[in-house]
Coordinates of C-alpha atoms in Angstrom, one line a residue:
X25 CA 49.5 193.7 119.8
X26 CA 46.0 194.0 117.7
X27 CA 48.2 194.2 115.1
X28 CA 50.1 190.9 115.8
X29 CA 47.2 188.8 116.0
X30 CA 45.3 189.9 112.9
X31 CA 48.4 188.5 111.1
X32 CA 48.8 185.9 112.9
X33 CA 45.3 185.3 112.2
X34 CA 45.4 185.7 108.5
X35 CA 48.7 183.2 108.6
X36 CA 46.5 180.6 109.9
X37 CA 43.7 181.4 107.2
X38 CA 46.2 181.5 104.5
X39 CA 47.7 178.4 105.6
X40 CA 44.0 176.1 106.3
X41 CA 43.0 177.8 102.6
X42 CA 46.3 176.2 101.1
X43 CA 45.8 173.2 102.6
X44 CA 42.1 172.9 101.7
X45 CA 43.4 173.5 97.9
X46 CA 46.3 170.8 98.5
X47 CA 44.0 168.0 99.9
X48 CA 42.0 168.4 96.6
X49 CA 44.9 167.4 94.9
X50 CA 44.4 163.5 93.7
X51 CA 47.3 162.1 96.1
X52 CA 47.9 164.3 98.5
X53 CA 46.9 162.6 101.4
X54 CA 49.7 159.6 100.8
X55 CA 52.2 162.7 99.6
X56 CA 51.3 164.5 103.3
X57 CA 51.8 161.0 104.9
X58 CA 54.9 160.2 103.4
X59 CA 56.0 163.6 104.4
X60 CA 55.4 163.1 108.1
X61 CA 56.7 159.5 108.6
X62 CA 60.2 160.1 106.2
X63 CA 60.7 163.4 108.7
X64 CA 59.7 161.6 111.5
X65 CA 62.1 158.7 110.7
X66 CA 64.4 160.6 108.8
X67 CA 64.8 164.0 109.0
X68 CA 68.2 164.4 107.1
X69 CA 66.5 162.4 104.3
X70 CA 63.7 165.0 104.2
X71 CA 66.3 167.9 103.7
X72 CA 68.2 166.5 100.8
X73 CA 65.1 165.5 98.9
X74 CA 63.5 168.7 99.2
X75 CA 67.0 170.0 97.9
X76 CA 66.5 168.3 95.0
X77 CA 63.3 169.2 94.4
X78 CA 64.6 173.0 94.6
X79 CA 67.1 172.2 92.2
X80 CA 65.0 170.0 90.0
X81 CA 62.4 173.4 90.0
X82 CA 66.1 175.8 89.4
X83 CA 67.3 173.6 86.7
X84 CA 64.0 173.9 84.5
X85 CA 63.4 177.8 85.0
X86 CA 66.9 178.5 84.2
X87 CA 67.8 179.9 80.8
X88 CA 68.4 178.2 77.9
X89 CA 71.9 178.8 76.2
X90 CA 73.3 177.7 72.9
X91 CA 76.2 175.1 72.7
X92 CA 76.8 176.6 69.3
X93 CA 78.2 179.4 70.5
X94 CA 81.5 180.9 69.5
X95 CA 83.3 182.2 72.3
X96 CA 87.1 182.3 70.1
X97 CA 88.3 185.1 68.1
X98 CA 87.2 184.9 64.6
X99 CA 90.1 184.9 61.9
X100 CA 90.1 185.6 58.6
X101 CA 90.9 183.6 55.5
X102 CA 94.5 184.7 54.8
X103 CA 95.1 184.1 58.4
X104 CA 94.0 180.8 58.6
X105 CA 95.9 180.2 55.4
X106 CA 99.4 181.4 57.2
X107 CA 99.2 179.1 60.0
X108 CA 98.3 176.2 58.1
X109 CA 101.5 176.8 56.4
X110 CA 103.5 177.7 59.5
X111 CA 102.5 174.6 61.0
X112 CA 105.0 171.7 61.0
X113 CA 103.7 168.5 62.2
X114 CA 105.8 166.2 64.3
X115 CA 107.3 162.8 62.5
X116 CA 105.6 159.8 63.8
X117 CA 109.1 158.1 63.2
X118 CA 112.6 159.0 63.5
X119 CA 114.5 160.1 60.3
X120 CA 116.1 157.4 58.9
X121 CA 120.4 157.5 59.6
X122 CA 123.2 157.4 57.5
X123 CA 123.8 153.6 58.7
X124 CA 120.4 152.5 58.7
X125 CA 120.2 153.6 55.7
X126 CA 123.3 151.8 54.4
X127 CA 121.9 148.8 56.3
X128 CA 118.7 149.0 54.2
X129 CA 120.6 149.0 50.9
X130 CA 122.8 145.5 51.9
X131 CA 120.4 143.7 53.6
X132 CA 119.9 139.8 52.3
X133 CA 116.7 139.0 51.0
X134 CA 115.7 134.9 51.1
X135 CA 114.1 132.7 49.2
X136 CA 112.0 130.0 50.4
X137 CA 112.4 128.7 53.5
X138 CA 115.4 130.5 56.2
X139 CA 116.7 126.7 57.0
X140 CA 121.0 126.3 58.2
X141 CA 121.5 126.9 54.4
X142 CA 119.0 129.4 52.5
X143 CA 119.3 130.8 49.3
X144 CA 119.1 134.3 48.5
X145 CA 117.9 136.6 46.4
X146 CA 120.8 136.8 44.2
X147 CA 121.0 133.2 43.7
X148 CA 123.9 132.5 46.4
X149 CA 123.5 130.0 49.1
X150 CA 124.5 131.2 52.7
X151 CA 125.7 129.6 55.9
X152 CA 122.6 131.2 57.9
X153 CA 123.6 132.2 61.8
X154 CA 120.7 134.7 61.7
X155 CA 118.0 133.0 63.1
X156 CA 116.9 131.5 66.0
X157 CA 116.3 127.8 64.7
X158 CA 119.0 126.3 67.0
X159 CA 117.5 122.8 67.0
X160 CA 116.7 122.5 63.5
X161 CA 112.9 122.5 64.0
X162 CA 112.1 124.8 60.8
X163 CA 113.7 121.5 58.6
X164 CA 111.6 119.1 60.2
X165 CA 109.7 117.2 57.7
X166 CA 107.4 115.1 60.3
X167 CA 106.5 118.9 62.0
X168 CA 106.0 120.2 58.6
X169 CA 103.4 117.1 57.7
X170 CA 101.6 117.8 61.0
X171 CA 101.3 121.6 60.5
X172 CA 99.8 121.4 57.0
X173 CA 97.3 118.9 58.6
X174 CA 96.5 120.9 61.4
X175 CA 96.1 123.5 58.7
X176 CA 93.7 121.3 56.3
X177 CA 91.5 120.9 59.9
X178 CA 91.1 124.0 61.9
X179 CA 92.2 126.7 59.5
X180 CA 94.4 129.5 59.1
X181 CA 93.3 131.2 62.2
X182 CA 90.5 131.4 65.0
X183 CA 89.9 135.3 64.0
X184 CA 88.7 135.6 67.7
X185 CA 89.9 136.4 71.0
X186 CA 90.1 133.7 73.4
X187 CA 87.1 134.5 75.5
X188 CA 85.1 135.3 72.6
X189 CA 85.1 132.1 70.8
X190 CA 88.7 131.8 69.8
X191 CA 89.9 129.0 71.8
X192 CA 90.2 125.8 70.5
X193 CA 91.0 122.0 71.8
X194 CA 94.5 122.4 70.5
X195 CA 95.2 125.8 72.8
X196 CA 94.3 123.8 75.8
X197 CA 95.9 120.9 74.7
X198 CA 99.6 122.9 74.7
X199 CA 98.8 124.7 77.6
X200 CA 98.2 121.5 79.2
X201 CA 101.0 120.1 77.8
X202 CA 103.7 123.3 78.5
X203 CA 102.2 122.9 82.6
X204 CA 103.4 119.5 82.5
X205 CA 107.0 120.0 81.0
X206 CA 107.4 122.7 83.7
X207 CA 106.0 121.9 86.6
X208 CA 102.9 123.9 87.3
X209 CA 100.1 123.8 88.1
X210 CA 98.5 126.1 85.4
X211 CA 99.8 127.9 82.3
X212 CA 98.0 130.6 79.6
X213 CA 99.0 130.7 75.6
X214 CA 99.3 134.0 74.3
X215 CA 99.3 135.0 70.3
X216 CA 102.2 136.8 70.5
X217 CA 105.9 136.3 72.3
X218 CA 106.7 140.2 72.8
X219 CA 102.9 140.8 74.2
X220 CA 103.0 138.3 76.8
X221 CA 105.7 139.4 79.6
X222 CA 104.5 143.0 78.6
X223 CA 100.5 141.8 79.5
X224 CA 101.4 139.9 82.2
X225 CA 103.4 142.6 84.3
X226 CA 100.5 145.2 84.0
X227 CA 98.1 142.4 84.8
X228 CA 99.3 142.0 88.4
X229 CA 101.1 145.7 89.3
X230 CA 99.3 148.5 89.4
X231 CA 99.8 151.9 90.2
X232 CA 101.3 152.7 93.9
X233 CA 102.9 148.7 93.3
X234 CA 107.0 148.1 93.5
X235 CA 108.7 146.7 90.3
X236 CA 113.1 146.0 91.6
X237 CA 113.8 145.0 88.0
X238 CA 117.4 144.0 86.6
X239 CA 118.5 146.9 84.6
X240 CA 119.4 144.8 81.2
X241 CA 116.1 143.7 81.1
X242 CA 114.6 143.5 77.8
X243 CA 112.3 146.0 75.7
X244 CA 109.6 143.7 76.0
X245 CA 110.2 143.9 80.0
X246 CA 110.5 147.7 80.0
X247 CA 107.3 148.0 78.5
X248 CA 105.4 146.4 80.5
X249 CA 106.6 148.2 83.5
X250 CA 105.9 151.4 81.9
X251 CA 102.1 150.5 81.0
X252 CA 101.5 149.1 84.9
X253 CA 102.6 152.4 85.9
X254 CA 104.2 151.1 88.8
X255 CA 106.9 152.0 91.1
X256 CA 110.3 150.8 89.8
X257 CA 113.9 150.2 91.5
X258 CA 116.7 149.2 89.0
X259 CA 119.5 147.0 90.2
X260 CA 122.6 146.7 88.5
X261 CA 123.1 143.9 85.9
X262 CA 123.2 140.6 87.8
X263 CA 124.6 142.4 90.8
X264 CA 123.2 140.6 94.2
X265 CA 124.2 142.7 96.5
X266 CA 123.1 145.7 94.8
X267 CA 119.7 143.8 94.5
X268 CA 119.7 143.2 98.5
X269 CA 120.4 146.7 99.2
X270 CA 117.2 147.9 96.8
X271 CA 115.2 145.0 98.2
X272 CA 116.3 146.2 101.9
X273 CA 115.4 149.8 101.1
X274 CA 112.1 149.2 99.5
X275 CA 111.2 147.3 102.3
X276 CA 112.4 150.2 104.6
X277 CA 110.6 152.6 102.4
X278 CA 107.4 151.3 102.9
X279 CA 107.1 150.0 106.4
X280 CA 104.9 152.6 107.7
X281 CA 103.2 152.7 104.3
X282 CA 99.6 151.0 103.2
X283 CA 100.5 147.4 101.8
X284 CA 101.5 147.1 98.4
X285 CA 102.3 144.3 96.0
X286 CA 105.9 144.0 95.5
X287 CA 107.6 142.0 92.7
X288 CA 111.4 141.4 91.0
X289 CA 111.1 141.3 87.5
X290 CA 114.4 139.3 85.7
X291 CA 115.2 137.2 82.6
X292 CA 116.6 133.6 82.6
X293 CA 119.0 134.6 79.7
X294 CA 119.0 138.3 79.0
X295 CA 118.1 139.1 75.4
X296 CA 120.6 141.7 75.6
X297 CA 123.7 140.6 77.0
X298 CA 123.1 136.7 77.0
X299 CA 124.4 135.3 80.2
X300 CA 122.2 133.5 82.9
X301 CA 120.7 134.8 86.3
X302 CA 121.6 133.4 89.5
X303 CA 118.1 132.1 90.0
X304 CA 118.7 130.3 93.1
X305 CA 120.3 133.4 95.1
X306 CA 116.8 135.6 93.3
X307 CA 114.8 133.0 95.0
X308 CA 116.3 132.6 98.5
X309 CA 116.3 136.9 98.3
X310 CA 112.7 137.3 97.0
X311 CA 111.8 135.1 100.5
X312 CA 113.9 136.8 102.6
X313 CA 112.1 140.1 101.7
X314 CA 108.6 138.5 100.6
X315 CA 108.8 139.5 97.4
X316 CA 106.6 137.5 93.9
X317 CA 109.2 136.8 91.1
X318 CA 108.3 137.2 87.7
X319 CA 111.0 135.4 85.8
X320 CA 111.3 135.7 81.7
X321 CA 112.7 132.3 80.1
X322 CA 112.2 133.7 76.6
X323 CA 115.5 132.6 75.8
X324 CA 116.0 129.9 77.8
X325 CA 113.0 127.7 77.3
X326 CA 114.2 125.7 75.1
X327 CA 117.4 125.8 75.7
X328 CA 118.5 125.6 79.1
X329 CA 118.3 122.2 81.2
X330 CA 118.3 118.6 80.1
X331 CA 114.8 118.4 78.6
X332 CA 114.8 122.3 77.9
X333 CA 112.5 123.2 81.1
X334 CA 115.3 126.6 81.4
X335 CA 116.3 128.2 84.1
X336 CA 114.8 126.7 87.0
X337 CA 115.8 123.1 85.5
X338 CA 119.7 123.9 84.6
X339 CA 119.8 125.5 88.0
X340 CA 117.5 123.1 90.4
X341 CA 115.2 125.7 91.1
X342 CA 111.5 124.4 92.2
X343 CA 109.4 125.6 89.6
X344 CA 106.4 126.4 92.2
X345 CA 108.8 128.7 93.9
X346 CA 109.0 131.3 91.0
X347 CA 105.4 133.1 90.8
X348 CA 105.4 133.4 87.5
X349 CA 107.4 132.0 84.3
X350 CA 107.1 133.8 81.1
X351 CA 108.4 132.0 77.9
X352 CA 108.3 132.3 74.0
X353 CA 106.7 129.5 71.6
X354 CA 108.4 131.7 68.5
X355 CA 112.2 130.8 68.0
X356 CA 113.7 127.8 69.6
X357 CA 110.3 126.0 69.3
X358 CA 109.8 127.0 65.9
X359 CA 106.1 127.7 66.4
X360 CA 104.9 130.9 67.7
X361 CA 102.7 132.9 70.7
X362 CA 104.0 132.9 74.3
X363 CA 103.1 131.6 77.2
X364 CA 102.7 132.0 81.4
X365 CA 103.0 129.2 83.7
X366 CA 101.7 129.7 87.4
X367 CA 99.4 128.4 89.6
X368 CA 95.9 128.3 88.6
X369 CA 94.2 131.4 90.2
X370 CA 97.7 133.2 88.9
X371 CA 96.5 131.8 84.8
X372 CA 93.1 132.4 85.1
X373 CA 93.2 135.8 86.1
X374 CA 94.6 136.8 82.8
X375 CA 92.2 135.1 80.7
X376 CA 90.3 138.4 81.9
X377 CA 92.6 141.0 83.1
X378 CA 95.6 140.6 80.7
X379 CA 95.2 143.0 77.5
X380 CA 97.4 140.8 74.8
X381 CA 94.8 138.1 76.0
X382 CA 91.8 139.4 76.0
X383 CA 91.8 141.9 72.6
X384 CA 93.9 139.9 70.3
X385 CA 93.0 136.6 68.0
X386 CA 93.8 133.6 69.5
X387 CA 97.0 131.4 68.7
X388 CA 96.5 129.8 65.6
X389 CA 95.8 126.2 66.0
X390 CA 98.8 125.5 62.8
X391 CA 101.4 126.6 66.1
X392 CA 99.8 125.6 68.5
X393 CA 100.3 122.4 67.5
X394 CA 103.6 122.7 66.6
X395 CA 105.0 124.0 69.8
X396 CA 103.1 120.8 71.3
X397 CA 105.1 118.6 69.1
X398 CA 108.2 120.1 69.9
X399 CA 107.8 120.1 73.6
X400 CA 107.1 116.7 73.0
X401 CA 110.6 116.1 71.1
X402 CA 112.3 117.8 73.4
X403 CA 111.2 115.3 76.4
X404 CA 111.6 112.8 74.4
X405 CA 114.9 112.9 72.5
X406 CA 117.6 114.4 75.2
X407 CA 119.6 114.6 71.5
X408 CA 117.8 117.1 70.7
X409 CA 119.4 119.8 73.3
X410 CA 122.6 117.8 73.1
X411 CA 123.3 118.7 69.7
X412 CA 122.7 122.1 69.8
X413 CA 125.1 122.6 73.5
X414 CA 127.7 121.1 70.9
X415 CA 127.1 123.6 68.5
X416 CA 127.3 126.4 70.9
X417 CA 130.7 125.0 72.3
X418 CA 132.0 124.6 68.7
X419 CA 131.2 127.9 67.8
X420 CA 132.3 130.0 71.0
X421 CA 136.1 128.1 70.5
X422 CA 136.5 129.6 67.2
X423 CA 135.3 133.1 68.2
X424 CA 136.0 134.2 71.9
X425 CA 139.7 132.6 72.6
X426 CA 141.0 132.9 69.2
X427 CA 139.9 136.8 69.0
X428 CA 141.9 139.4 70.0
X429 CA 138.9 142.2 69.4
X430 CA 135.9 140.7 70.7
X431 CA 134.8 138.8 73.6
X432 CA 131.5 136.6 73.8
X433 CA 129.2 138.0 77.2
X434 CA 126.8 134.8 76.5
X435 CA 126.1 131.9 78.7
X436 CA 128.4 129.0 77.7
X437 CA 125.3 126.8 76.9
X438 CA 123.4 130.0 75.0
X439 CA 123.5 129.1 71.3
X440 CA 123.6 132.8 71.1
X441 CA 126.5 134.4 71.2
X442 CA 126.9 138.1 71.8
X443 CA 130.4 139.8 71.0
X444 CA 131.5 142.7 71.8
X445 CA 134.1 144.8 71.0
X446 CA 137.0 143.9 73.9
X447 CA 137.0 147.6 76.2
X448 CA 140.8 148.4 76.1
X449 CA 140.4 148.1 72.0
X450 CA 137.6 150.3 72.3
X451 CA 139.5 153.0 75.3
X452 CA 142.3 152.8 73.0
X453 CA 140.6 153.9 69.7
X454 CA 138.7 156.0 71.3
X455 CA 135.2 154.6 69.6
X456 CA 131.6 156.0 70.8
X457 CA 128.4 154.0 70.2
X458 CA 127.9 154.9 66.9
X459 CA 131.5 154.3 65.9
X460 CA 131.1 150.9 67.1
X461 CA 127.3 150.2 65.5
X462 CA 129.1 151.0 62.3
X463 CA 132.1 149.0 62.9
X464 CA 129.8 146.0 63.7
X465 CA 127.7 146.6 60.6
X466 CA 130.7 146.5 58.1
X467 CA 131.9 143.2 59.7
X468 CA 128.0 141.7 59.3
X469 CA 128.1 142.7 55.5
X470 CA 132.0 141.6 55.6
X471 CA 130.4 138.0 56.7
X472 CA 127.7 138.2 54.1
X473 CA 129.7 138.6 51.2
X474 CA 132.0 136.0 52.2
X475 CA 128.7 133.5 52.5
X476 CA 127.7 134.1 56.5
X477 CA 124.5 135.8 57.7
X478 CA 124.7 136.9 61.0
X479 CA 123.3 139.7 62.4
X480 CA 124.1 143.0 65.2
X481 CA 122.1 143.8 68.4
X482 CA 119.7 146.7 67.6
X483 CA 118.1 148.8 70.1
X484 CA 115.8 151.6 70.7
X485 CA 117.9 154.8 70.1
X486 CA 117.0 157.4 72.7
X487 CA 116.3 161.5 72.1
X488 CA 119.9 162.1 72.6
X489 CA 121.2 159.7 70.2
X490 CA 122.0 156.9 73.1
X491 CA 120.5 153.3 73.5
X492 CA 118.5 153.2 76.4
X493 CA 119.3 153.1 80.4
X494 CA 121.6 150.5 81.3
X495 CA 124.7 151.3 78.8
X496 CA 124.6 148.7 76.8
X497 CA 127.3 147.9 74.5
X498 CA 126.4 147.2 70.7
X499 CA 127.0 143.6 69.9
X500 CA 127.7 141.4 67.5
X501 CA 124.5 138.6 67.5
X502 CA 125.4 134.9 66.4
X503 CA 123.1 132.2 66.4
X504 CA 124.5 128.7 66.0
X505 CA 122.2 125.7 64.9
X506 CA 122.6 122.0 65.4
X507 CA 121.3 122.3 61.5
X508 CA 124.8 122.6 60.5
X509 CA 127.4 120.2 60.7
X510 CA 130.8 121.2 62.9
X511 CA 133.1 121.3 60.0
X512 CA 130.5 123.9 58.5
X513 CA 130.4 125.9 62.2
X514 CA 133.9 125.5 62.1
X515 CA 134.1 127.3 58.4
X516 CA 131.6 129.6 59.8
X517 CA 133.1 130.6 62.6
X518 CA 136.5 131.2 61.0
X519 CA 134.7 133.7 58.6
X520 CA 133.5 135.4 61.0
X521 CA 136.6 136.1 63.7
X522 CA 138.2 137.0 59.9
X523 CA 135.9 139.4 59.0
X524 CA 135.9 141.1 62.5
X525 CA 140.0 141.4 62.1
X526 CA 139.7 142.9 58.9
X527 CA 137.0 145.7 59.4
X528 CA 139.0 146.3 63.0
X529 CA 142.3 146.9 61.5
X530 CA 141.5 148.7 58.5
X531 CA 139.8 151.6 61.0
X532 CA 141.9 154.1 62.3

């Protein structure tokens, strides 16, 4: 017991000594009060900061170590030599095929402008059913004298993004002006067409969303599906009741699920394949299941409806009731840059979220102008769309009834026409995809050196040789204009169904 209280006596010496020494310390008495009111207050406060202290005290006493040092096995020279030469880097392309190839060595080369009738390289002048200018635009002398002054005035380019002093009063002034031939309440002008429907989608879905997407949906499409890393439920090829049951099973799916944003991504006219949605049937579906639509009038803006407003106009649809329209400025409009009309809070939240937006240069003002001026043609001349319908109609007589090896998949009203090879010739001949790509490329040269440009569908060739999901059939692509005269379409369109005969027969 004596024994017991001498050390608990010297504890208590030790401990008055220490705290003599500590109250000498300049600061110690706020340190010591501190101390008592944080434990008092908060005691689990007190434990984690004298934690770190410890591991503040650790971290400084510990070793030192060298970040130099190599931990990998050393190898000679002559080793390092050998598998530098064993090494075979992948190809950041595919090798280049026998029919590309060929492709390559044919393909026409214009001069000057690429108007109805262009003159080529050679010296030849062409019927040109290549390009997308089915109203004519590209020859428009008024559009040209308002381009080169818009030129003379704001430049070649902004060479800045939009929100970093790229936008201009024009940009506004055709986003303004694209909101009011649609509908909308808002709309956003992209740079370029491809980005747009490929920012927009990752814009709004995110990872853990649902994407029920049409399965010919274009490349631009596809890609932006893949970059929002979202969920996605293919439905066959305008097939509603294959789209109700994937609608009905999402929903199913995720009943008892947190909520997620769920949209149905589809094009007005399919790059691809060329015919028209049912947009009404999308719509009253998309309710139903509270769905957003996403709807990509690339090729129908432009096009489609009486004053070219697309889909929603040719098929009295309510603009407001589609979420999100996605169209092209390049092509029909003969300008360039895309664009997405929605409702305001919809617009503005790409200006900062959408990556085509916010990292590229602005539109240059030279287009933006110009797809302001043809907006404003189309509204204001109903000729305009007229002429090229006629076109379309005068071209798909000579081709699609008068054919006995192709048939046209387009819209009746799309001024272009996809044809493909008619399935019992190809069952009966026994022809594969790549049969059929070549087939299609000896009847575009066939039209080329008898004075035709058109051109084929080309897609993205898969590992195994195959175009990508959804089976597509290779096509023939022809784009009519209201350029050329009917007699001319007429010519045009007998070269072609000719040429098609003639490479069709003479394969076995």
């Amino acid at each position: 017991m004596e024994e017991l209280h001498e050390a608990h006596g010297w504890l208590l010496k030790l401990s008055e000594e220490l705290s003599g020494l500590f109250q000498k310390v300049p600061g110690s008495p706020i340190v010591l009060r501190y101390i008592k009111s944080s434990y008092q207050n908060d005691p689990v406060r007190s434990l984690i900061e004298l934690f770190l202290c410890l591991f503040a005290v650790r971290y400084l006493l510990a070793p030192s170590y060298s970040t130099q040092k190599k931990s990998f096995v050393k190898l000679t020279d002559e080793e390092i030599d050998e598998l530098v030469n064993e090494w075979q880097p992948e190809p950041l392309v595919a090798p280049v095929t026998p029919l590309e190839e060929a492709e390559n060595e044919k393909r026409p080369v214009i001069v000057g402008a690429p108007g109805p009738k262009p003159k080529l390289a050679n010296g030849r002048t062409v019927t040109n059913l290549a390009s997308y200018n089915y109203h004519n635009f590209a020859s428009s002398e008024p559009l040209k004298e308002k381009a080169i002054t818009t030129l003379r005035t704001y430049g070649v380019g902004p060479c800045g993004p939009p929100g970093f002093y790229g936008t201009q009063d024009v940009h506004k002034r055709t986003e303004a002006d694209i909101a009011a031939h649609l509908g909308t309440p808002g709309c956003i002008v992209y740079a370029q067409a491809f980005s747009t429907i490929s920012s927009v989608i990752p814009a709004f879905s995110k990872r853990g969303d649902i994407i029920v997407a049409d399965e010919a949906c274009n490349y631009a499409i596809r890609k932006g599906i893949q970059i929002s890393r979202s969920t996605v439920r293919w439905f066959a090829h305008n097939d509603l009741e294959d789209m109700q049951r994937v609608l009905a099973r999402v929903v199913k799916e995720q009943a008892k699920k947190p909520l997620t944003r769920r949209f149905i991504v589809t094009e007005g006219l399919f790059e691809d394949l060329g015919d028209a949605a049912d947009l009404p049937k999308i719509v009253e579906l998309k309710l139903k299941y509270k769905f957003r639509l996403i709807l990509d009038e690339t090729w129908s803006y432009g096009v489609l409806g009486r004053s070219g407003r697309g889909l929603t106009e040719a098929q009295n649809v309510d603009p407001a009731s589609v979420d999100m329209i996605i169209g092209s400025l390049a092509g029909p409009l003969c300008a360039g840059g895309g664009f997405c009309a929605a409702s305001e809070e919809i617009t503005e939240h790409q200006r900062i979220s959408a990556s085509a937006f916010t990292f590229s240069a602005a539109l240059p003002a030279m287009l933006a102008t110009t797809a302001s001026e043809t907006i404003t043609l189309l509204q204001t001349d109903p000729g305009v769309i007229q002429a090229c319908r006629e076109a379309a109609r005068t071209m798909w007589a000579m081709l699609d009834p008068r054919s006995e090896w192709v048939r046209c998949t387009s819209h009746p009203e799309n001024p272009m026409l996809m044809l493909v090879l008619k399935q019992g010739v190809v069952e009966s001949r026994g022809w594969g995809e790549r049969e059929q790509e070549a087939l299609l490329q000896d009847v575009v040269d066939e039209c080329a050196a008898n004075g035709v440009l058109v051109s084929r569908r080309k897609g993205v060739l898969g590992a195994d040789g195959r175009m990508r999901e959804g089976g597509l059939q290779p096509a023939l692509r022809v784009c009519v204009t209201s350029g050329l005269t009917k007699r001319e379409l007429e010519k045009a369109g007998t070269v072609v169904r000719h040429a098609v005969t003639k490479v069709v027969k003479g394969r076995r």
